[in-house]
Amino acid sequence: MARLPLNQDTKRVYLRLLGYARPYWPVFLLGVVGNALFAATDASFVWFVRSFLRDAFVKLNPRVLVYVPVGVVLLFVLRGVGDFLSTYCAASVGRHVIKTLRMQVFAHYLKLPTGFYDREPAANLLSKLTYNIELLAEASANSITVVIRDTLTVIGLLASLFYLNWRLAAISVVAAPLIAGLIRKVNQLFRRYSTRIQNSMGDVTRIAKEAI
């Protein structure tokens, strides 16, 4: 069987993981709303600071003493609500995915032949059931949360930057491919070391089990 390229194989696995989160799409959608609210507050904070500096030091508007405290409290309340929704919903979906994966893996273990258990150390199988599934489930829920939040935040901040100074924004856009390349390289290295860590957990479990 031909091995898929790393990016295609990762995409296929990730789409499969998202399939486990599909039954919980209402909670997941609520988390997306929380991410959008969190990102909107970041972009709004830039506009708020700009308005404050203009009205307080340029226009000398006395009403700034009224709307600035109210605006700060409102922004932080909305930011807190968005952060809570995104974090709680992602954690809730992740725990359901972990439960489903562990049930399926354990049911599969019960159907394996005896010769398989003679060849495979029990500690490795236990590590996959506990540690590896935990990481996979977090990847299926938390990573999409980070992608949505960061993407919306970048879009909002870039829009604000283009409105304030399009030349400075153009420099950011030109530098974006270089930054994306570095992030991609770092992610590949992290994925490689994550695989080694997952494999080593079986040895750690086996040694600890024997010592205890």
mmCIF file of C-alpha atoms in Angstrom:
data_model
loop_
_atom_site.group_PDB
_atom_site.id
_atom_site.type_symbol
_atom_site.label_atom_id
_atom_site.label_comp_id
_atom_site.label_asym_id
_atom_site.label_seq_id
_atom_site.Cartn_x
_atom_site.Cartn_y
_atom_site.Cartn_z
ATOM 1 C CA MET A 1 0.000 0.000 0.000
ATOM 2 C CA ALA A 2 1.478 3.332 -1.092
ATOM 3 C CA ARG A 3 2.070 5.830 1.693
ATOM 4 C CA LEU A 4 0.379 9.194 1.287
ATOM 5 C CA PRO A 5 2.440 12.407 1.436
ATOM 6 C CA LEU A 6 2.655 13.940 4.899
ATOM 7 C CA ASN A 7 0.280 16.830 4.170
ATOM 8 C CA GLN A 8 -2.351 14.593 2.518
ATOM 9 C CA ASP A 9 -2.088 11.986 5.262
ATOM 10 C CA THR A 10 -2.436 14.667 7.949
ATOM 11 C CA LYS A 11 -5.440 16.174 6.197
ATOM 12 C CA ARG A 12 -7.123 12.779 5.870
ATOM 13 C CA VAL A 13 -6.575 11.965 9.549
ATOM 14 C CA TYR A 14 -7.744 15.384 10.681
ATOM 15 C CA LEU A 15 -10.948 15.209 8.611
ATOM 16 C CA ARG A 16 -11.619 11.814 10.137
ATOM 17 C CA LEU A 17 -11.166 13.268 13.611
ATOM 18 C CA LEU A 18 -13.594 16.070 12.817
ATOM 19 C CA GLY A 19 -16.110 13.392 11.915
ATOM 20 C CA TYR A 20 -16.135 12.286 15.546
ATOM 21 C CA ALA A 21 -17.058 15.835 16.580
ATOM 22 C CA ARG A 22 -19.894 16.115 14.030
ATOM 23 C CA PRO A 23 -22.646 14.755 16.358
ATOM 24 C CA TYR A 24 -21.918 17.598 18.757
ATOM 25 C CA TRP A 25 -22.122 20.365 16.149
ATOM 26 C CA PRO A 26 -24.505 22.649 18.162
ATOM 27 C CA VAL A 27 -21.977 22.945 20.995
ATOM 28 C CA PHE A 28 -19.160 23.266 18.470
ATOM 29 C CA LEU A 29 -21.067 26.037 16.650
ATOM 30 C CA LEU A 30 -21.544 27.877 19.935
ATOM 31 C CA GLY A 31 -17.782 27.688 20.406
ATOM 32 C CA VAL A 32 -17.300 29.197 16.944
ATOM 33 C CA VAL A 33 -19.572 32.085 17.960
ATOM 34 C CA GLY A 34 -17.436 32.557 21.064
ATOM 35 C CA ASN A 35 -14.284 32.632 18.928
ATOM 36 C CA ALA A 36 -15.846 35.230 16.633
ATOM 37 C CA LEU A 37 -16.814 37.354 19.637
ATOM 38 C CA PHE A 38 -13.315 37.053 21.094
ATOM 39 C CA ALA A 39 -11.726 38.075 17.786
ATOM 40 C CA ALA A 40 -14.155 40.984 17.361
ATOM 41 C CA THR A 41 -13.172 42.424 20.742
ATOM 42 C CA ASP A 42 -9.494 42.423 19.718
ATOM 43 C CA ALA A 43 -10.248 44.431 16.578
ATOM 44 C CA SER A 44 -12.649 46.683 18.485
ATOM 45 C CA PHE A 45 -9.997 47.424 21.103
ATOM 46 C CA VAL A 46 -7.749 48.948 18.406
ATOM 47 C CA TRP A 47 -10.577 51.185 17.227
ATOM 48 C CA PHE A 48 -11.443 52.054 20.828
ATOM 49 C CA VAL A 49 -7.890 53.133 21.703
ATOM 50 C CA ARG A 50 -7.688 55.223 18.531
ATOM 51 C CA SER A 51 -10.974 56.963 19.330
ATOM 52 C CA PHE A 52 -9.894 57.581 22.903
ATOM 53 C CA LEU A 53 -6.580 59.184 21.910
ATOM 54 C CA ARG A 54 -8.256 61.333 19.246
ATOM 55 C CA ASP A 55 -11.094 62.568 21.453
ATOM 56 C CA ALA A 56 -9.025 63.007 24.622
ATOM 57 C CA PHE A 57 -5.868 64.670 23.260
ATOM 58 C CA VAL A 58 -6.888 66.155 19.893
ATOM 59 C CA LYS A 59 -10.537 67.152 20.125
ATOM 60 C CA LEU A 60 -10.426 67.596 23.937
ATOM 61 C CA ASN A 61 -13.897 66.104 24.203
ATOM 62 C CA PRO A 62 -15.063 65.936 27.867
ATOM 63 C CA ARG A 63 -17.491 63.100 27.102
ATOM 64 C CA VAL A 64 -14.496 60.776 26.792
ATOM 65 C CA LEU A 65 -14.443 60.571 30.598
ATOM 66 C CA VAL A 66 -17.888 58.945 30.423
ATOM 67 C CA TYR A 67 -17.721 56.497 27.531
ATOM 68 C CA VAL A 68 -14.145 55.260 28.059
ATOM 69 C CA PRO A 69 -14.812 53.455 31.397
ATOM 70 C CA VAL A 70 -18.078 52.038 30.047
ATOM 71 C CA GLY A 71 -16.384 50.942 26.831
ATOM 72 C CA VAL A 72 -13.493 49.262 28.641
ATOM 73 C CA VAL A 73 -15.835 47.293 30.900
ATOM 74 C CA LEU A 74 -18.058 46.295 27.967
ATOM 75 C CA LEU A 75 -15.118 45.129 25.855
ATOM 76 C CA PHE A 76 -13.657 43.018 28.655
ATOM 77 C CA VAL A 77 -17.062 41.492 29.447
ATOM 78 C CA LEU A 78 -17.598 40.535 25.800
ATOM 79 C CA ARG A 79 -14.049 39.224 25.575
ATOM 80 C CA GLY A 80 -14.570 37.107 28.704
ATOM 81 C CA VAL A 81 -17.849 35.696 27.391
ATOM 82 C CA GLY A 82 -16.243 34.830 24.063
ATOM 83 C CA ASP A 83 -13.254 33.209 25.729
ATOM 84 C CA PHE A 84 -15.484 31.172 28.050
ATOM 85 C CA LEU A 85 -17.723 29.938 25.232
ATOM 86 C CA SER A 86 -14.799 28.960 22.995
ATOM 87 C CA THR A 87 -12.860 27.224 25.783
ATOM 88 C CA TYR A 88 -15.805 25.452 27.415
ATOM 89 C CA CYS A 89 -17.383 24.268 24.157
ATOM 90 C CA ALA A 90 -14.070 22.982 22.822
ATOM 91 C CA ALA A 91 -13.426 21.101 26.061
ATOM 92 C CA SER A 92 -16.938 19.642 26.056
ATOM 93 C CA VAL A 93 -16.678 18.387 22.479
ATOM 94 C CA GLY A 94 -13.177 17.070 23.165
ATOM 95 C CA ARG A 95 -14.325 15.000 26.148
ATOM 96 C CA HIS A 96 -17.145 13.458 24.114
ATOM 97 C CA VAL A 97 -14.701 12.607 21.341
ATOM 98 C CA ILE A 98 -12.344 11.007 23.883
ATOM 99 C CA LYS A 99 -15.191 8.880 25.241
ATOM 100 C CA THR A 100 -16.203 7.719 21.764
ATOM 101 C CA LEU A 101 -12.653 6.905 20.705
ATOM 102 C CA ARG A 102 -11.873 4.968 23.873
ATOM 103 C CA MET A 103 -15.047 2.918 23.558
ATOM 104 C CA GLN A 104 -14.230 2.043 19.944
ATOM 105 C CA VAL A 105 -10.582 1.240 20.642
ATOM 106 C CA PHE A 106 -11.457 -0.913 23.657
ATOM 107 C CA ALA A 107 -14.130 -2.758 21.671
ATOM 108 C CA HIS A 108 -11.525 -3.375 18.965
ATOM 109 C CA TYR A 109 -9.063 -4.690 21.547
ATOM 110 C CA LEU A 110 -11.608 -7.294 22.647
ATOM 111 C CA LYS A 111 -11.880 -8.626 19.080
ATOM 112 C CA LEU A 112 -8.142 -9.010 18.433
ATOM 113 C CA PRO A 113 -6.690 -12.534 18.335
ATOM 114 C CA THR A 114 -4.568 -13.915 21.145
ATOM 115 C CA GLY A 115 -1.454 -13.969 18.966
ATOM 116 C CA PHE A 116 -1.583 -10.191 18.675
ATOM 117 C CA TYR A 117 -1.276 -9.780 22.440
ATOM 118 C CA ASP A 118 1.659 -12.207 22.452
ATOM 119 C CA ARG A 119 3.545 -9.925 20.056
ATOM 120 C CA GLU A 120 2.453 -6.501 21.318
ATOM 121 C CA PRO A 121 3.383 -5.291 24.825
ATOM 122 C CA ALA A 122 0.347 -4.564 26.964
ATOM 123 C CA ALA A 123 1.837 -1.228 28.065
ATOM 124 C CA ASN A 124 1.854 0.050 24.476
ATOM 125 C CA LEU A 125 -1.805 -0.829 24.050
ATOM 126 C CA LEU A 126 -2.660 0.838 27.358
ATOM 127 C CA SER A 127 -0.743 3.970 26.363
ATOM 128 C CA LYS A 128 -2.703 4.227 23.109
ATOM 129 C CA LEU A 129 -5.972 3.876 25.007
ATOM 130 C CA THR A 130 -5.153 6.580 27.544
ATOM 131 C CA TYR A 131 -2.437 8.994 26.402
ATOM 132 C CA ASN A 132 -2.635 8.929 22.582
ATOM 133 C CA ILE A 133 -6.414 9.220 22.424
ATOM 134 C CA GLU A 134 -6.265 12.195 24.778
ATOM 135 C CA LEU A 135 -3.967 14.035 22.365
ATOM 136 C CA LEU A 136 -6.024 13.108 19.304
ATOM 137 C CA ALA A 137 -9.264 14.301 20.843
ATOM 138 C CA GLU A 138 -7.745 17.634 21.852
ATOM 139 C CA ALA A 139 -6.457 18.068 18.309
ATOM 140 C CA SER A 140 -9.931 17.526 16.854
ATOM 141 C CA ALA A 141 -11.538 20.252 18.981
ATOM 142 C CA ASN A 142 -8.894 22.684 20.277
ATOM 143 C CA SER A 143 -6.936 23.127 17.064
ATOM 144 C CA ILE A 144 -9.989 24.153 15.061
ATOM 145 C CA THR A 145 -10.836 26.607 17.852
ATOM 146 C CA VAL A 146 -7.391 28.177 17.630
ATOM 147 C CA VAL A 147 -7.564 28.314 13.831
ATOM 148 C CA ILE A 148 -10.934 30.073 13.842
ATOM 149 C CA ARG A 149 -10.011 32.502 16.624
ATOM 150 C CA ASP A 150 -6.607 33.438 15.222
ATOM 151 C CA THR A 151 -7.884 33.702 11.646
ATOM 152 C CA LEU A 152 -10.717 36.045 12.589
ATOM 153 C CA THR A 153 -8.398 38.052 14.825
ATOM 154 C CA VAL A 154 -5.840 38.494 12.048
ATOM 155 C CA ILE A 155 -8.546 39.496 9.565
ATOM 156 C CA GLY A 156 -9.998 42.048 11.979
ATOM 157 C CA LEU A 157 -6.625 43.533 12.888
ATOM 158 C CA LEU A 158 -5.530 43.698 9.245
ATOM 159 C CA ALA A 159 -8.772 45.465 8.320
ATOM 160 C CA SER A 160 -8.151 47.992 11.086
ATOM 161 C CA LEU A 161 -4.541 48.416 9.974
ATOM 162 C CA PHE A 162 -5.542 48.964 6.352
ATOM 163 C CA TYR A 163 -8.008 51.595 7.526
ATOM 164 C CA LEU A 164 -5.353 53.406 9.584
ATOM 165 C CA ASN A 165 -2.283 53.001 7.356
ATOM 166 C CA TRP A 166 -2.421 50.907 4.190
ATOM 167 C CA ARG A 167 1.366 51.114 3.636
ATOM 168 C CA LEU A 168 2.123 49.523 6.988
ATOM 169 C CA ALA A 169 -0.567 46.922 6.332
ATOM 170 C CA ALA A 170 0.993 46.125 2.954
ATOM 171 C CA ILE A 171 4.313 45.373 4.677
ATOM 172 C CA SER A 172 2.515 42.921 6.945
ATOM 173 C CA VAL A 173 0.901 41.205 3.965
ATOM 174 C CA VAL A 174 4.259 40.890 2.178
ATOM 175 C CA ALA A 175 5.868 39.358 5.280
ATOM 176 C CA ALA A 176 2.982 36.918 5.808
ATOM 177 C CA PRO A 177 4.251 34.154 3.432
ATOM 178 C CA LEU A 178 7.652 34.092 5.163
ATOM 179 C CA ILE A 179 6.034 33.829 8.584
ATOM 180 C CA ALA A 180 3.651 31.124 7.331
ATOM 181 C CA GLY A 181 6.617 29.131 5.986
ATOM 182 C CA LEU A 182 8.405 29.294 9.324
ATOM 183 C CA ILE A 183 5.265 28.247 11.192
ATOM 184 C CA ARG A 184 4.767 25.334 8.805
ATOM 185 C CA LYS A 185 8.345 24.163 9.381
ATOM 186 C CA VAL A 186 7.960 24.407 13.148
ATOM 187 C CA ASN A 187 4.681 22.470 13.008
ATOM 188 C CA GLN A 188 6.371 19.656 11.098
ATOM 189 C CA LEU A 189 9.103 19.451 13.724
ATOM 190 C CA PHE A 190 6.543 19.446 16.533
ATOM 191 C CA ARG A 191 4.589 16.696 14.781
ATOM 192 C CA ARG A 192 7.741 14.590 14.517
ATOM 193 C CA TYR A 193 8.626 15.012 18.179
ATOM 194 C CA SER A 194 5.013 14.441 19.213
ATOM 195 C CA THR A 195 5.111 11.061 17.474
ATOM 196 C CA ARG A 196 8.277 10.144 19.366
ATOM 197 C CA ILE A 197 6.714 11.214 22.661
ATOM 198 C CA GLN A 198 3.624 9.112 22.011
ATOM 199 C CA ASN A 199 5.770 6.088 21.199
ATOM 200 C CA SER A 200 7.910 6.567 24.297
ATOM 201 C CA MET A 201 4.856 6.648 26.562
ATOM 202 C CA GLY A 202 4.415 2.915 25.993
ATOM 203 C CA ASP A 203 7.915 2.267 27.324
ATOM 204 C CA VAL A 204 7.299 4.572 30.286
ATOM 205 C CA THR A 205 4.076 2.731 31.134
ATOM 206 C CA ARG A 206 5.755 -0.672 30.798
ATOM 207 C CA ILE A 207 8.711 0.233 33.037
ATOM 208 C CA ALA A 208 6.465 1.865 35.639
ATOM 209 C CA LYS A 209 4.138 -1.138 35.631
ATOM 210 C CA GLU A 210 7.025 -3.534 36.166
ATOM 211 C CA ALA A 211 8.523 -1.398 38.933
ATOM 212 C CA ILE A 212 5.216 -1.008 40.777
#
